[in-house]
Short mmCIF file of C-alpha atoms and ligand atoms in Angstrom, two decimals:
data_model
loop_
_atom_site.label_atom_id
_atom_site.label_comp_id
_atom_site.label_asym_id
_atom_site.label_seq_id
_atom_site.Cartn_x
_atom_site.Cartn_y
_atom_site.Cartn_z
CA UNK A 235 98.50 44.77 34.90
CA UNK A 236 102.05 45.63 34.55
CA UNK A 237 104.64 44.53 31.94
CA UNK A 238 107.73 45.59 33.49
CA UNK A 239 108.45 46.59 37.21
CA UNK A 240 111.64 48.33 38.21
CA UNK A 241 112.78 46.87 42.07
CA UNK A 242 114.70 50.41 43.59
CA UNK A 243 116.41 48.17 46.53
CA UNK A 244 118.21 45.26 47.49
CA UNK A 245 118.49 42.20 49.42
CA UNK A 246 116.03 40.11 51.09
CA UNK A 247 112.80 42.73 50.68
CA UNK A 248 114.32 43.07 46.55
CA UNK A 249 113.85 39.47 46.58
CA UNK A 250 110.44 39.58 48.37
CA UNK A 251 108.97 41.83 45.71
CA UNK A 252 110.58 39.91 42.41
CA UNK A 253 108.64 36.80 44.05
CA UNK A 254 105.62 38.35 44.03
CA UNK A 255 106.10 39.72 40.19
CA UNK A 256 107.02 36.21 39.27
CA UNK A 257 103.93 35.12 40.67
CA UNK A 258 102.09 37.85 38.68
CA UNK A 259 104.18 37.18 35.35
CA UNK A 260 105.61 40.17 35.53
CA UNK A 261 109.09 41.43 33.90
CA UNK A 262 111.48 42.45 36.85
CA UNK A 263 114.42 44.79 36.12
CA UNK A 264 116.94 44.75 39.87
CA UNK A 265 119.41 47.91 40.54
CA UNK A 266 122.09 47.75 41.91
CA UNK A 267 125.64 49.42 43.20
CA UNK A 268 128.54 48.03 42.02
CA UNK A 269 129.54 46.10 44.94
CA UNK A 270 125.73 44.53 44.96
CA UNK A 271 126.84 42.91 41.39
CA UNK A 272 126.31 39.48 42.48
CA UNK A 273 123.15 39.84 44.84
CA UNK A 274 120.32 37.14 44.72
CA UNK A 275 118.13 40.02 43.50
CA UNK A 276 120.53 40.59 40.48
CA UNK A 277 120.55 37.38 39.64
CA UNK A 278 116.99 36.38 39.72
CA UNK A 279 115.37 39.69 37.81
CA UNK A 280 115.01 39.36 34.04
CA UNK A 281 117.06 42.61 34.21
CA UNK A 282 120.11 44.72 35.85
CA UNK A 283 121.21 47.95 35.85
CA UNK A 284 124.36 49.29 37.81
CA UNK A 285 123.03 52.31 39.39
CA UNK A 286 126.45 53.77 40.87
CA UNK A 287 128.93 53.25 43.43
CA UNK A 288 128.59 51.34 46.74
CA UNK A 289 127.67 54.58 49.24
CA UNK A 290 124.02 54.71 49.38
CA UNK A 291 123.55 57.90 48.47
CA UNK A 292 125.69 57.14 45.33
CA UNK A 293 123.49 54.55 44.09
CA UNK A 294 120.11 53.22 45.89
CA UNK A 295 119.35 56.85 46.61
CA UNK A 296 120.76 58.41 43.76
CA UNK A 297 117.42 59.63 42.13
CA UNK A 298 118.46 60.01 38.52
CA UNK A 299 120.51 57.16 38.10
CA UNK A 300 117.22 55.09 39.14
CA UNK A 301 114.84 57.34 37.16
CA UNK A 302 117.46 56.56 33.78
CA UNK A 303 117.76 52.95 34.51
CA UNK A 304 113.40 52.47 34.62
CA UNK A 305 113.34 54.48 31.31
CA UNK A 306 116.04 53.30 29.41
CA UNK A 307 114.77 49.14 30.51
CA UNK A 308 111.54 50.42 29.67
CA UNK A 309 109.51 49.96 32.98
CA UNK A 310 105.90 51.14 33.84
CA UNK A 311 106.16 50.66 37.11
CA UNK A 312 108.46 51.00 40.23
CA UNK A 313 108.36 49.56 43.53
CA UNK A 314 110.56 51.17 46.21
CA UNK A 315 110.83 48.25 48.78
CA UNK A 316 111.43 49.84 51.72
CA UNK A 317 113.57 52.18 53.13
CA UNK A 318 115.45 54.27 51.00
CA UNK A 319 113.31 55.92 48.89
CA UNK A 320 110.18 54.06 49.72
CA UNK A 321 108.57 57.53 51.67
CA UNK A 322 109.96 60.04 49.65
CA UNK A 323 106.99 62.34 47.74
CA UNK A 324 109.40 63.95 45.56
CA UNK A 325 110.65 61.16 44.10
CA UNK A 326 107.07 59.28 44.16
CA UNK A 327 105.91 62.51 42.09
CA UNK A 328 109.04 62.23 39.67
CA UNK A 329 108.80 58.70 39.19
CA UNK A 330 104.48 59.40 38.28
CA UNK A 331 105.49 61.72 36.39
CA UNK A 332 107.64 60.06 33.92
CA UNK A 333 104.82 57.76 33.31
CA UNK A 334 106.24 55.44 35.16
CA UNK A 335 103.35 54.13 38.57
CA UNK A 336 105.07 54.50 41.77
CA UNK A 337 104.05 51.25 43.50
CA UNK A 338 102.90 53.09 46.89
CA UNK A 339 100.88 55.82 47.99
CA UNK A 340 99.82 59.32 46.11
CA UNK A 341 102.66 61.07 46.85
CA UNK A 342 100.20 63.81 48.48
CA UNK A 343 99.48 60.92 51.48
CA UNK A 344 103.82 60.26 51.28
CA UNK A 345 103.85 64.02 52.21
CA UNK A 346 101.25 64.52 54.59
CA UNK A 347 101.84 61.16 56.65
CA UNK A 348 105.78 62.00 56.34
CA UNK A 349 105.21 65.21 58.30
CA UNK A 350 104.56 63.30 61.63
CA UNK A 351 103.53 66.35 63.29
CA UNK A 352 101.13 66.89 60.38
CA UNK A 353 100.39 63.19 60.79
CA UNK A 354 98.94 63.32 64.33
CA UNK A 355 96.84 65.88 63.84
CA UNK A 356 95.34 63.97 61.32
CA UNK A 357 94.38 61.38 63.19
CA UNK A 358 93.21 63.09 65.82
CA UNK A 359 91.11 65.25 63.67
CA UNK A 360 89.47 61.34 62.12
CA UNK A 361 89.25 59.86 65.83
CA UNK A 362 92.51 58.14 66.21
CA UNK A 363 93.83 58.61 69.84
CA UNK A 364 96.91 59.74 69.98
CA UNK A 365 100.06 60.34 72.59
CA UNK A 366 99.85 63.67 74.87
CA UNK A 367 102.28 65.82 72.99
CA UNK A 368 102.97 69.47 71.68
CA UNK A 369 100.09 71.56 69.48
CA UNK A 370 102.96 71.26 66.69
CA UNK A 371 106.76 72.07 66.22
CA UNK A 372 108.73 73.16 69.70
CA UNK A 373 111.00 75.97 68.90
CA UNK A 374 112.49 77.48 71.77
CA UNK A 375 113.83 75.87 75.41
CA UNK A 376 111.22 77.53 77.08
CA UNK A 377 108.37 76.39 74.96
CA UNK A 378 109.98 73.40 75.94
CA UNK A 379 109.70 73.64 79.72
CA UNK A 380 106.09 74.87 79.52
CA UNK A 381 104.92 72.23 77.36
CA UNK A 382 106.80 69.48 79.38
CA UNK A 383 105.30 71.42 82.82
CA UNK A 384 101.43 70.83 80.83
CA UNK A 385 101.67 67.40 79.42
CA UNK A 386 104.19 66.16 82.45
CA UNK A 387 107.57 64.57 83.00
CA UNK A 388 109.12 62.46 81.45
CA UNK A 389 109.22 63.77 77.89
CA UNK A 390 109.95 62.62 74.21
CA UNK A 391 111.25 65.00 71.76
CA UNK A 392 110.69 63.77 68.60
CA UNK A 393 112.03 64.74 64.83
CA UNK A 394 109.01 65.92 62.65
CA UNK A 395 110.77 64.35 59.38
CA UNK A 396 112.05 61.06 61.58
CA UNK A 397 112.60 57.37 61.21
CA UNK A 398 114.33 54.69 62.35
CA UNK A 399 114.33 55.78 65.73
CA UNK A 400 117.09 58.50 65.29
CA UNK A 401 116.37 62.11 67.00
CA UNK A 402 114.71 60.91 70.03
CA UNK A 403 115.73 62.32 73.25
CA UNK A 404 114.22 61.82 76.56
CA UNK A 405 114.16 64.51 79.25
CA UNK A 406 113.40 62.94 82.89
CA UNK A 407 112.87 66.44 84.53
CA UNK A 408 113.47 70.38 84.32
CA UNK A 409 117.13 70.18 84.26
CA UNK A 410 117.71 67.83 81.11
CA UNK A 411 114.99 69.82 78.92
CA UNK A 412 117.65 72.04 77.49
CA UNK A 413 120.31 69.53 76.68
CA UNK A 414 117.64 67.16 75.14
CA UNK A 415 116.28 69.90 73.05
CA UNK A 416 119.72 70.74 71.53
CA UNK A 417 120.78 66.93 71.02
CA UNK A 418 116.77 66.54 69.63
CA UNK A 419 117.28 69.25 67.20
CA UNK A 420 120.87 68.44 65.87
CA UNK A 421 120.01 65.03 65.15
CA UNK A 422 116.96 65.78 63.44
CA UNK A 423 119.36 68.74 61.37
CA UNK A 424 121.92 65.83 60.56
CA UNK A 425 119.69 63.37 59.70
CA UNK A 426 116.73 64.37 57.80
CA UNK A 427 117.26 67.82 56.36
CA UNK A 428 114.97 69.38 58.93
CA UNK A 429 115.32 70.52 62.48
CA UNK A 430 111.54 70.41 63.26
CA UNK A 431 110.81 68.69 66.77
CA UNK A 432 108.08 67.83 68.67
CA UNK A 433 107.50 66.55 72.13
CA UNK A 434 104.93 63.82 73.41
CA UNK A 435 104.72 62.51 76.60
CA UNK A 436 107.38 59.52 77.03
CA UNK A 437 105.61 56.44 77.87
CA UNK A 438 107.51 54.42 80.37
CA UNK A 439 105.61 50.46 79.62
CA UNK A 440 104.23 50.28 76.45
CA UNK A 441 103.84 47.96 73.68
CA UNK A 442 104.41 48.64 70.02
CA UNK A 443 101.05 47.48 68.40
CA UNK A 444 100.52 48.17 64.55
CA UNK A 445 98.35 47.62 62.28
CA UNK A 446 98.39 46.34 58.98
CA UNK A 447 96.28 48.07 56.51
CA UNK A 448 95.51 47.56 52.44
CA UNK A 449 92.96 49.85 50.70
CA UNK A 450 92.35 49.77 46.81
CA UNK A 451 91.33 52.81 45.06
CA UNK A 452 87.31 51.94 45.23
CA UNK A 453 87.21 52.61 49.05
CA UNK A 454 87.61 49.28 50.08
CA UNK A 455 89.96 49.36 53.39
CA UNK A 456 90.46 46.13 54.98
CA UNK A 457 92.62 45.81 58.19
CA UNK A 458 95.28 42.09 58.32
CA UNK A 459 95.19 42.35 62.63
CA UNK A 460 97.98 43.65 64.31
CA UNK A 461 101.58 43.24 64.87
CA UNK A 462 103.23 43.30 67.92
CA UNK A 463 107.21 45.09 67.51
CA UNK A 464 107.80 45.47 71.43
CA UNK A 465 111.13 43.73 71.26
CA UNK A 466 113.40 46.58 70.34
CA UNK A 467 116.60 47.84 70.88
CA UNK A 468 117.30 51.55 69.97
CA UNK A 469 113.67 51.92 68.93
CA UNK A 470 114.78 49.19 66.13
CA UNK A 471 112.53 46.21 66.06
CA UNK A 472 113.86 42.55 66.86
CA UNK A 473 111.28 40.54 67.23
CA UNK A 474 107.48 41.30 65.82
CA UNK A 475 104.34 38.51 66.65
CA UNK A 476 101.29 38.22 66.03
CA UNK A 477 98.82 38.38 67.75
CA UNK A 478 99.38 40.36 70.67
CA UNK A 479 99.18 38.34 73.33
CA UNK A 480 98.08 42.03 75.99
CA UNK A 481 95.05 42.53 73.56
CA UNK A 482 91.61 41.06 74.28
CA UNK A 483 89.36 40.05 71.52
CA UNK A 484 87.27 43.32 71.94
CA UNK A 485 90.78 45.90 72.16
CA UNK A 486 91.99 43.76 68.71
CA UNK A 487 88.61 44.66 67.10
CA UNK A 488 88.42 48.23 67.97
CA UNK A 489 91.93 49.73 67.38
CA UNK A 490 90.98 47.42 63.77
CA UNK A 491 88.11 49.69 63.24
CA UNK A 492 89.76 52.96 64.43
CA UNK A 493 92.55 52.19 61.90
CA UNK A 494 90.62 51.13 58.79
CA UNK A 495 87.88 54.71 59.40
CA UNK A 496 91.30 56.55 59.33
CA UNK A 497 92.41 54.94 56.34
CA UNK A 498 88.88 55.73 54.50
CA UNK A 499 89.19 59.40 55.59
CA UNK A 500 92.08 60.00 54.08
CA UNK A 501 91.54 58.30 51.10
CA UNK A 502 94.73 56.28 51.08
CA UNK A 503 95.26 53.93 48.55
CA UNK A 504 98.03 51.37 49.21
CA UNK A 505 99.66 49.33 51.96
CA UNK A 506 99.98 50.69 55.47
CA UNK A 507 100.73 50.25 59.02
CA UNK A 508 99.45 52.37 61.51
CA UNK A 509 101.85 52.22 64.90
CA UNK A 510 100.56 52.70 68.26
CA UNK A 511 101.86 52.21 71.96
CA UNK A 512 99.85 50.49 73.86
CA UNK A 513 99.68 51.40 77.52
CA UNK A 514 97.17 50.24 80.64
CA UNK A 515 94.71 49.08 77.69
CA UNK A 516 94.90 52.54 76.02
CA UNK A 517 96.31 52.91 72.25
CA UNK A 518 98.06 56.18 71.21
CA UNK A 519 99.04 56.64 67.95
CA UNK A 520 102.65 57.58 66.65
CA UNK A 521 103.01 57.47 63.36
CA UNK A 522 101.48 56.19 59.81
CA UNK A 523 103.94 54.05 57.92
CA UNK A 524 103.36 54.49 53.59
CA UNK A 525 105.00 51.68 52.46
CA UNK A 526 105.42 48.11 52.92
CA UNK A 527 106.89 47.26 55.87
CA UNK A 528 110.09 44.54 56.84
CA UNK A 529 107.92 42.52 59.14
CA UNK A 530 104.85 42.28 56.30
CA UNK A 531 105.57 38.44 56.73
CA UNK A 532 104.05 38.17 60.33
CA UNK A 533 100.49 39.33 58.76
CA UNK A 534 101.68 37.21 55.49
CA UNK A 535 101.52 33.89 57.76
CA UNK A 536 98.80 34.35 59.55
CA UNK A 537 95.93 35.25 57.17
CA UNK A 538 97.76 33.25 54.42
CA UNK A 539 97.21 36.94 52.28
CA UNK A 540 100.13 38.08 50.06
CA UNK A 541 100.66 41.52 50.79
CA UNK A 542 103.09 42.65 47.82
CA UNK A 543 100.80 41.12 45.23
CA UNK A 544 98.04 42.82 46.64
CA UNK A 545 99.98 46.37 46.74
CA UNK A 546 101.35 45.41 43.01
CA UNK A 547 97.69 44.72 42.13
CA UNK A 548 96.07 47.58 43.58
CA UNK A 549 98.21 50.29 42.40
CA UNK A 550 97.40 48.67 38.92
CA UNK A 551 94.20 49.81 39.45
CA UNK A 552 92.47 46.49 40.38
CA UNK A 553 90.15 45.67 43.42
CA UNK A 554 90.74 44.40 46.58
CA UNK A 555 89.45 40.74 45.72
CA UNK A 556 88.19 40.07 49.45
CA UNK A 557 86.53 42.25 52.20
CA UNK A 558 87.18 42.13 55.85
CA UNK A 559 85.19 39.33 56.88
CA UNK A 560 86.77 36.79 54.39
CA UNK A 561 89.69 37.44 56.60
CA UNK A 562 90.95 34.56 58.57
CA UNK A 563 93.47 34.59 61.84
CA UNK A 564 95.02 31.31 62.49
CA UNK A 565 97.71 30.59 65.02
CA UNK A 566 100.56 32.26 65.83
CA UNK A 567 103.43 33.45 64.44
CA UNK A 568 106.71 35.32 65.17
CA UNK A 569 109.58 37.10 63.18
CA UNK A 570 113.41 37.52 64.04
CA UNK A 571 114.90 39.74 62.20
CA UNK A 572 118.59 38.10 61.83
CA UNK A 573 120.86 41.12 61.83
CA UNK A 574 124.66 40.83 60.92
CA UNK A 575 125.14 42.40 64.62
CA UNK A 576 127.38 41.49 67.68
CA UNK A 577 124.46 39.85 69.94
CA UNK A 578 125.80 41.84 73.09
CA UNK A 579 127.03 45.20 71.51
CA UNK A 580 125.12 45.58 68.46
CA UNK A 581 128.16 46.57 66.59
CA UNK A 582 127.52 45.73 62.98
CA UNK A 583 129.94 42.41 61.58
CA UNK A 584 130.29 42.70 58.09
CA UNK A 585 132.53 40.15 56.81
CA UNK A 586 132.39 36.81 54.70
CA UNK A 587 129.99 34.21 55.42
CA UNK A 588 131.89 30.54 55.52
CA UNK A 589 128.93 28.24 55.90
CA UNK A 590 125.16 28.92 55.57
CA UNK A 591 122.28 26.99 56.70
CA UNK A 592 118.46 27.99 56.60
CA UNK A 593 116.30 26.12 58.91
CA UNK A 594 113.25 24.48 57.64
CA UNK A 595 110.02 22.36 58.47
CA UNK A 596 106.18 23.35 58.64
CA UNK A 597 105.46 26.71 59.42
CA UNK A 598 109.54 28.03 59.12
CA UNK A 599 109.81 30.75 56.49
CA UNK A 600 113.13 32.44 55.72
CA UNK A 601 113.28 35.44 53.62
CA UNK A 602 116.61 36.22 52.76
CA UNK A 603 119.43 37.19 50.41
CA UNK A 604 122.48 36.02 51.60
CA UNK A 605 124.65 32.65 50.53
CA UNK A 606 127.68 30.71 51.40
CA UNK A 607 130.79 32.55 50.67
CA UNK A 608 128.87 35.92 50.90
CA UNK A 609 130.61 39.10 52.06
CA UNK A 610 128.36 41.15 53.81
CA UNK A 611 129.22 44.92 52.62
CA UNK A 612 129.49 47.60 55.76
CA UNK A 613 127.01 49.99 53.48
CA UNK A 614 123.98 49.41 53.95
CA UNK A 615 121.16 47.72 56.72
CA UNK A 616 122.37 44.92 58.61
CA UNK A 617 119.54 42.90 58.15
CA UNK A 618 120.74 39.61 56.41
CA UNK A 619 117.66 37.41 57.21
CA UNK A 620 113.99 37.00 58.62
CA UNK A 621 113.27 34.18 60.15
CA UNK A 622 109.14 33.37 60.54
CA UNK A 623 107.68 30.69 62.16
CA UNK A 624 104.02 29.75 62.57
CA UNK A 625 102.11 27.40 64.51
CA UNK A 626 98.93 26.38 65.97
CA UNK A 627 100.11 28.21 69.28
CA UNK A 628 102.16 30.57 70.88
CA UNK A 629 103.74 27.70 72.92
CA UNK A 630 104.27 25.69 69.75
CA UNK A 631 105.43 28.82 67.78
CA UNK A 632 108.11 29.42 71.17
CA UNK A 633 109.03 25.83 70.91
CA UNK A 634 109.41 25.60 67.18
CA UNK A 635 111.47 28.73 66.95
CA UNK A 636 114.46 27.65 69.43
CA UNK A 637 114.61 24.15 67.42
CA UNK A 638 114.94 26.85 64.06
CA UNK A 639 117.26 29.12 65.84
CA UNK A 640 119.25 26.05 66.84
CA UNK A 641 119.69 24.82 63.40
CA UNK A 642 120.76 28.47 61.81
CA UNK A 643 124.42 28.39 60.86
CA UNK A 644 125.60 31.37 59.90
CA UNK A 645 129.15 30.76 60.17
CA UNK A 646 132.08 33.80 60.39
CA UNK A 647 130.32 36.50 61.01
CA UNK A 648 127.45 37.56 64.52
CA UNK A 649 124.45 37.65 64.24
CA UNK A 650 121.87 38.70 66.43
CA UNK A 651 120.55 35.17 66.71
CA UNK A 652 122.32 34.13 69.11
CA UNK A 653 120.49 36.72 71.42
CA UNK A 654 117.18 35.29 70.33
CA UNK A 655 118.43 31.30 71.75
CA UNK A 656 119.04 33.19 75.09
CA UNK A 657 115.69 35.29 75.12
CA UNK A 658 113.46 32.24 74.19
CA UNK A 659 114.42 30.54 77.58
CA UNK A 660 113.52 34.01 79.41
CA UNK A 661 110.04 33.38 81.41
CA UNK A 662 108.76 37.22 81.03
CA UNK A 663 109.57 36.16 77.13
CA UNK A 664 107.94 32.75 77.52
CA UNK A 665 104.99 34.38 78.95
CA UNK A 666 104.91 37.30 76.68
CA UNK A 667 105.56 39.94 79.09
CA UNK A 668 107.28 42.49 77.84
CA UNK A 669 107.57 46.44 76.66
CA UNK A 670 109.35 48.38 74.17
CA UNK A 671 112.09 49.14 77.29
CA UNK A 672 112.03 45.48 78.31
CA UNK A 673 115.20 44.13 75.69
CA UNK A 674 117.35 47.35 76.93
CA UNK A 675 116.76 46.87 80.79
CA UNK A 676 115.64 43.37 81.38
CA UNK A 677 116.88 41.39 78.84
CA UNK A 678 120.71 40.05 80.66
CA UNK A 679 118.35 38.63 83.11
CA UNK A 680 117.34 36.27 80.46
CA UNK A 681 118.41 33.21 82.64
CA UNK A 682 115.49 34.35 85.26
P1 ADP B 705 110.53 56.11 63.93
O1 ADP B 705 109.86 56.67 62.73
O2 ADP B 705 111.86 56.69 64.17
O3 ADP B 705 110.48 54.62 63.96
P2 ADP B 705 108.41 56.20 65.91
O4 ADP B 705 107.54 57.38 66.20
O5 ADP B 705 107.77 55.06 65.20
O6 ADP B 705 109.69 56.71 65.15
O7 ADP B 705 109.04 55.65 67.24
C1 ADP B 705 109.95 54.59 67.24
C2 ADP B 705 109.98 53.92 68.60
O8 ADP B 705 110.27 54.88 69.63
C3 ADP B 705 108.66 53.30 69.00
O9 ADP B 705 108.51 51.99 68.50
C4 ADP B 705 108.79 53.32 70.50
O10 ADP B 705 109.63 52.26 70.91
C5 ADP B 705 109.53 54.60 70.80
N1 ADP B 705 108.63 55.73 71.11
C6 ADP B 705 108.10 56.61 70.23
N2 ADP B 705 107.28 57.50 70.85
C7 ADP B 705 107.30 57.19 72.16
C8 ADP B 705 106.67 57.73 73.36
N3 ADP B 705 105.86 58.79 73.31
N4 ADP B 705 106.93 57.12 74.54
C9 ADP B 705 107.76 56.04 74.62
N5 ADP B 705 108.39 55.51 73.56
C10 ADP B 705 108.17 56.05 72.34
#
């Protein structure tokens, strides 16, 4: 096992992770920029290092700083949280290659599942259906309009290198192809580096199902059920439950199956999700996630499995200690993600945090970072808290979350929590219908 693991994020998911090496008895040394001085995660690792000033790209993504600060505290290992560098195979093979384990994937899988284009033909190639799309990058307007004439309207493009739901752009028909393209390709340019796009047909009333994977590096793949991220706003995810309540006991064990032969083909080693939509009782796949993910938690609850130990564990080299059918389901359980957001606008609200209160009880789990008297920086993610509950149910689980929503106080700043009270009384919520486009068009009929 390891002796000393360096934690290359902050906040609530740095926290997550130095729980789970506390658990394992292992050393912890937390980075952070110089405004993140006083963070939980600071304060509860063995170690700190100040890895540079507050802009992101200044400190939690600034490569060498991180690299310095795991040799000079001595670490032989490094877990990337998520985000930030979490996907990134050069860094993965730098961090390997200073003798230091990456706590993820082979960097080789980082690459190959980063290249989404790459990605889907992948799957396809192992049996994993996938969305109707483009044989590969779309270069020109009139590719374009002949691919979008062949798969039919309306159409996604899609940024080859993407995440976090920025370089999307819809075209409805003919005349928005061109404008969609340009916007598509920009994006993509500004974002991530690269102006590869892609197109796939545009689903119009899907779910977001994933799957939760963990394979150790004797072949063992085992699958934790699925997740299901429909609530979303700007292709972020609000709300993720499990289980689903659109899939049928047959569905759940297939796409299981479909997911954990994929896994074994490639010969991941790791944690992983595997997204699909989920459409008329069809599952298309969209992308491969190599890390841990935020809403790990959901899975966490409801096989009583601890994800991060397992992920520390098996990139130590050790075995999964239980096979698929020692997994158990029970209940119900449901995430918010409690983002330092206006409720209506979305805006982010930094600011200072007068008065905090965590709910608690059976079956309430909050992971978090934040405390009274907190200011909330405007640098990074807005995500301040996650809020889990569990319960025999999904009624329960509904019922139980508006009494924990009711007794949050997060006092002087908004938080998106305040949209959850109203969607818990909303009957398509209530009965659990809903698709990824429900939040942005249905959801100010919440009183319904
Ligand atoms: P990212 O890496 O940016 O999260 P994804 O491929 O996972 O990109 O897509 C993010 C979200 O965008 C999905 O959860 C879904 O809401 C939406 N989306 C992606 N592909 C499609 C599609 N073909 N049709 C409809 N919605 C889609």
């Amino acid at each position: 096992m390891f002796q000393k693991i360096l934690i290359a994020n902050r906040g609530e998911i740095a926290v997550r992770i130095l729980r789970a090496c506390k658990m394992l008895g292992i050393k912890t040394v937390a980075v952070h920029s110089v405004i993140d001085e006083s963070l939980m995660h600071v304060r509860f690792a063995d170690e700190s290092v100040c890895i540079g000033p507050n802009r992101a790209a200044d400190s939690y993504l600034n490569v060498a700083s991180i690299l310095s600060a795991a040799e000079l505290t001595g670490c032989d290992a490094l877990h990337p949280g998520v985000g930030f560098l979490s996907e990134n195979a050069k860094f993965a093979k730098m961090v390997n290659g200073h003798g230091i384990k990456f706590i993820g994937p082979d960097p080789l899988h980082l690459s190959e599942m980063g290249d989404k284009i790459l990605a889907k033909k992948k799957m396809m190639e192992y049996g994993v259906p996938v969305v109707k799309g483009s044989d590969g990058d779309v270069q020109s307007v009139d590719a374009a309009k002949r691919i979008a004439e062949e798969i039919g309207y309306p159409v996604l493009f899609k940024a080859a290198s993407g995440g976090g739901g920025k370089g999307m752009k819809v075209a409805e028909s003919i005349s928005e192809i061109e404008d969609a393209f340009r916007l598509a390709k920009s994006e993509a340019r500004v974002n991530f580096g690269d102006d590869t796009i892609y197109m796939e047909r545009y689903l119009k009333n899907p779910r977001h199902i994933e799957i939760q994977i963990i394979a150790d590096s004797f072949g063992n793949v085992v699958h934790l059920g699925e997740r299901d991220c429909s609530i979303q706003r700007n292709h972020q995810k609000l709300i993720e439950e499990s289980p689903c309540t659109a899939l049928s006991p047959d569905q759940r064990q297939k796409i299981g199956e479909i997911a954990v032969r994929a896994v074994e083909k490639i010969g991941y080693v790791g944690v992983g999700t595997l997204e699909f939509l989920f459409e008329d009782g069809e599952f298309f796949f969209m992308e491969m996630n190599t890390r841990l993910q935020v809403e790990h938690g959901v899975s966490e609850e409801l096989t009583g499995i601890d994800i991060v130990s397992e992920q520390i564990r098996i990139a130590a080299g050790e075995r999964l200690s239980f096979g698929q059918s020692d997994i158990r389901f029970s209940g119900h359980v449901m995430e918010f993600r409690i983002n330092a957001e206006d409720s209506e606008t979305f805006l982010p609200s930094p600011g200072r945090i007068e008065e905090l209160f965590f709910p608690g009880g059976n079956g309430i789990r909050v992971d978090s970072h934040i405390y009274s008297e907190y200011v909330i920086p405007p640098f990074y993610d807005s995500l301040i808290a996650k809020l889990m509950v569990r319960a025999d149910s999904r009624q329960e689980c509904l019922s139980k979350a508006r009494c924990a929503l009711d007794e949050l106080v997060i006092d002087g700043i908004s938080t998106t929590a305040e949209l959850y009270k109203k969607l818990l009384r909303n009957t398509d919520m209530i009965r659990g219908d809903v698709s990824i486009h429900w939040l942005e068009d249905d959801w100010k009929n919440y009183d319904t």
